[in-house]
Short mmCIF file of C-alpha atoms in Angstrom, two decimals:
data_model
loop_
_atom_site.label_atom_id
_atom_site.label_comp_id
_atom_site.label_asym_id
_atom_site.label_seq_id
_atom_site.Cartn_x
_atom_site.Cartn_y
_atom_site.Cartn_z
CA UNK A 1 24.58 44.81 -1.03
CA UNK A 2 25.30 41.53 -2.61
CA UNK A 3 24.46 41.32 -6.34
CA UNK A 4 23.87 37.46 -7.91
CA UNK A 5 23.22 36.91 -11.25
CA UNK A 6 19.97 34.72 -11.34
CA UNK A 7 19.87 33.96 -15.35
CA UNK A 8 21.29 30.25 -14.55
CA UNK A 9 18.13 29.60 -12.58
CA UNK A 10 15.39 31.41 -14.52
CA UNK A 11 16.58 29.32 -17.38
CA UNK A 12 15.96 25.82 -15.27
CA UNK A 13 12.84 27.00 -13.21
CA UNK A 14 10.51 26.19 -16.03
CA UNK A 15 12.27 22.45 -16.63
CA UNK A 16 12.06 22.27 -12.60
CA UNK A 17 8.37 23.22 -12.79
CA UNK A 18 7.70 20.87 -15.38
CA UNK A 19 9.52 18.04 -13.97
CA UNK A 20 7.43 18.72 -10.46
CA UNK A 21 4.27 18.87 -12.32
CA UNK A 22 4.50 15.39 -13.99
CA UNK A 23 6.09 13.70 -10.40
CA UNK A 24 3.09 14.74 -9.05
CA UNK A 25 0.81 13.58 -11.59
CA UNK A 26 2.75 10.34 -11.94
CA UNK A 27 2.08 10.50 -7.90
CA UNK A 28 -1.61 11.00 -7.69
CA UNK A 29 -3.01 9.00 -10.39
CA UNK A 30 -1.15 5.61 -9.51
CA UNK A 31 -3.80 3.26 -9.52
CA UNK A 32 -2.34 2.32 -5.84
CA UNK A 33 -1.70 3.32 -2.59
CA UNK A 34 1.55 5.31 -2.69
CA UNK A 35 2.93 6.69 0.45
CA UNK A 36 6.08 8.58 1.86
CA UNK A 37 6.75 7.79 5.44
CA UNK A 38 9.75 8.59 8.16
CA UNK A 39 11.15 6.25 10.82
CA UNK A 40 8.23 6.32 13.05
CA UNK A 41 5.93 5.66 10.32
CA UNK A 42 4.26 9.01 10.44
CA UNK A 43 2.93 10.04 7.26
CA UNK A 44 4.48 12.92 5.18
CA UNK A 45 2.91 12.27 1.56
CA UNK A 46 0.08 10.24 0.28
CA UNK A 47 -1.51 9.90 -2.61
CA UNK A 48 -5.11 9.71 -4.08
CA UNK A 49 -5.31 6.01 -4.07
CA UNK A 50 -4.43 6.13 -0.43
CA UNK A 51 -7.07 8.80 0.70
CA UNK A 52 -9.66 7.33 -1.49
CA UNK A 53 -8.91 4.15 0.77
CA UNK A 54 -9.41 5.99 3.70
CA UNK A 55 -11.98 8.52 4.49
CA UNK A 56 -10.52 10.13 7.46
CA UNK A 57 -9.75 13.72 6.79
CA UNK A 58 -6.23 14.74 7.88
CA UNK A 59 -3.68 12.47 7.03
CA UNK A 60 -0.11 13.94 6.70
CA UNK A 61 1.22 14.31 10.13
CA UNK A 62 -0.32 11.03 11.72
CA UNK A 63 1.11 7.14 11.90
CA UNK A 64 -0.01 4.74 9.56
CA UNK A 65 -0.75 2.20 12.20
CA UNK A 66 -3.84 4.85 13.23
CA UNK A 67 -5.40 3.55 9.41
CA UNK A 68 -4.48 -0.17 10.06
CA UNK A 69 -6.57 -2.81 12.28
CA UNK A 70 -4.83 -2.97 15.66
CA UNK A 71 -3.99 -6.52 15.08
CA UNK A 72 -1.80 -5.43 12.57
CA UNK A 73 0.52 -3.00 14.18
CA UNK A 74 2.80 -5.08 15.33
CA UNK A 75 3.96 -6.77 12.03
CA UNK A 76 3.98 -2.99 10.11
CA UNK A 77 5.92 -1.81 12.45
CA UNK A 78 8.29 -4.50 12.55
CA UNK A 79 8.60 -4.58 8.54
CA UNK A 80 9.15 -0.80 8.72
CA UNK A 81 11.92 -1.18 10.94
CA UNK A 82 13.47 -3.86 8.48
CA UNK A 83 13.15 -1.91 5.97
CA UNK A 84 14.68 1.12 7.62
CA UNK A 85 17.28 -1.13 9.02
CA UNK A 86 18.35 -1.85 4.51
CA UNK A 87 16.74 -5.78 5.43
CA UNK A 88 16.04 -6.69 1.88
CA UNK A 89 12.73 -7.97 1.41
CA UNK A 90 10.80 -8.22 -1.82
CA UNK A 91 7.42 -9.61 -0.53
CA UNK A 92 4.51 -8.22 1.01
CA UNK A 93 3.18 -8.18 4.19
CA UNK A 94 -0.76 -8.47 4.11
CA UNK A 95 -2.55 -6.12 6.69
CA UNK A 96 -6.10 -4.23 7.01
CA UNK A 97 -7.00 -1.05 6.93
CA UNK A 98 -10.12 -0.07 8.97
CA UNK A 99 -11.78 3.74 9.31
CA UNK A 100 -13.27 3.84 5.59
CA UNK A 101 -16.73 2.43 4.78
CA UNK A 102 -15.43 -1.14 4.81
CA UNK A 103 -12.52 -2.77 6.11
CA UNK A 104 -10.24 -3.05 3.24
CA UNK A 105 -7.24 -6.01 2.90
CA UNK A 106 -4.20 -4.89 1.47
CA UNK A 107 -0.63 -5.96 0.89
CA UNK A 108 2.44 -3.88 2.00
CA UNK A 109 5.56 -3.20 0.16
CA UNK A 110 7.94 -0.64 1.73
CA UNK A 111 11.39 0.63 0.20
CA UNK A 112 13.99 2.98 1.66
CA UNK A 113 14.46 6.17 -0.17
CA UNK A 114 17.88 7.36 0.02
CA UNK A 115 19.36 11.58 0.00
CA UNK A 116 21.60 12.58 -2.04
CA UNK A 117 24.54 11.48 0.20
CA UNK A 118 23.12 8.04 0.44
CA UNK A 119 21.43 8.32 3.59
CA UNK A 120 18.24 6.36 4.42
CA UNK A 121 15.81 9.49 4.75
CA UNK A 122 12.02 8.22 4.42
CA UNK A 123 10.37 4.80 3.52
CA UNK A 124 8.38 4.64 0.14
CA UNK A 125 5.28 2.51 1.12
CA UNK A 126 2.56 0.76 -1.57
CA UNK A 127 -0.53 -0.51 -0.70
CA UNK A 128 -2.33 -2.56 -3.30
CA UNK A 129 -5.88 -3.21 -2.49
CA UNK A 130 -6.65 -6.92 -2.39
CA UNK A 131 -10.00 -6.99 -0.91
CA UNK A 132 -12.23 -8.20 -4.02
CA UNK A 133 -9.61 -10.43 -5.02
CA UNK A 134 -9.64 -12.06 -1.52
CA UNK A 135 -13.56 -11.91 -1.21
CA UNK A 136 -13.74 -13.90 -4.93
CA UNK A 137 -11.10 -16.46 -3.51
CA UNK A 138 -13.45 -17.36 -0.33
CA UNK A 139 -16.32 -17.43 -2.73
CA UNK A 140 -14.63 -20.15 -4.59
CA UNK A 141 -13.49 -22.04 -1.81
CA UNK A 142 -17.17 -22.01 -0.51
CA UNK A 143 -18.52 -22.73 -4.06
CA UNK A 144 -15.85 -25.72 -4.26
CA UNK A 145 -16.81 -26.70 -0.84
CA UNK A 146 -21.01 -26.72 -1.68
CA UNK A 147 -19.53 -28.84 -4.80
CA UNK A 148 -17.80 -31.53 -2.61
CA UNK A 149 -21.00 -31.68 -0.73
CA UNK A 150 -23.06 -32.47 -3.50
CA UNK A 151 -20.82 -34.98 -4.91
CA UNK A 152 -20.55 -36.76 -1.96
CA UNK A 153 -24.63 -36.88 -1.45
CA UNK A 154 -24.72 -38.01 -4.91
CA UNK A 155 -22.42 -41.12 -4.62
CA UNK A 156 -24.47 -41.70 -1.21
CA UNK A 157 -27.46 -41.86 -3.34
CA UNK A 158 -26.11 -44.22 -5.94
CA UNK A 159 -25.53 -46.24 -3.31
CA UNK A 160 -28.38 -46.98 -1.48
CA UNK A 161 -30.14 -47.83 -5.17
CA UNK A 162 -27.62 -50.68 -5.47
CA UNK A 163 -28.43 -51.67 -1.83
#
């Protein structure tokens, strides 16, 4: 029999539960997307913002291309790779996701998380929901659009009352 004294690791289990229990919180109630990801893009965490965005049921296990129009593929996957590849890119890619009760625009940031010995072992992913914020800009475009109209139709009017 092989006897190990275990006193070492009771003492950090509780700081190592603790620790786990705020990551996770930390995790789950960002206010965005937050995903873990390998090579392929397969999906091995996810967090509450991210299945809130998308109501299919089982998400851990499939690609995230299957939650993203198929227009879209292309450029993930080629940003993925990037990333993977240590490419360093701090802007977003903007993509949609489809499969939830509305199409949703969002913009892409991906990371490489490293292991302990430094090797690339996942990508972190965040999506940050832009879809209001691009549905007020088109509003405003249109709204500037109806003003240019108006404008114009006015200055017609002025002048066929000097003609």
């Amino acid at each position: 029999s092989v006897v190990r004294n275990l006193s070492e690791e009771q003492r950090w289990a509780p700081a190592l539960q603790l620790a786990e229990h705020w990551f996770r919180s930390f995790f789950d109630q960002a206010p965005v997307a937050v995903l873990l990801v390998d090579r392929e893009g397969v999906i091995s965490e996810a967090n509450a913002a991210f299945r809130a965005m998308s109501v299919d049921g089982q998400i851990y296990g499939r690609p995230l291309t299957e939650f993203l129009a198929v227009e879209d593929h292309k450029e993930v996957l080629r940003r993925l790779g990037e990333t993977w590849a240590g490419v360093p890119r701090d802007d977003a890619v903007e993509i949609r996701m489809t499969g939830g009760a509305q199409e949703r625009v969002v913009e892409l940031y991906a990371s490489r998380l490293t292991d302990a010995d430094g090797a690339v072992s996942g990508l972190l992913l965040h999506l940050i929901d832009t879809t209001t914020q691009r549905s007020l800009e088109m509003q405003f475009a249109q709204s500037q659009k109806m003003q240019a109209v108006g404008q114009l139709e006015i200055g017609r009017a002025s002048c066929r009352e000097r003609v």
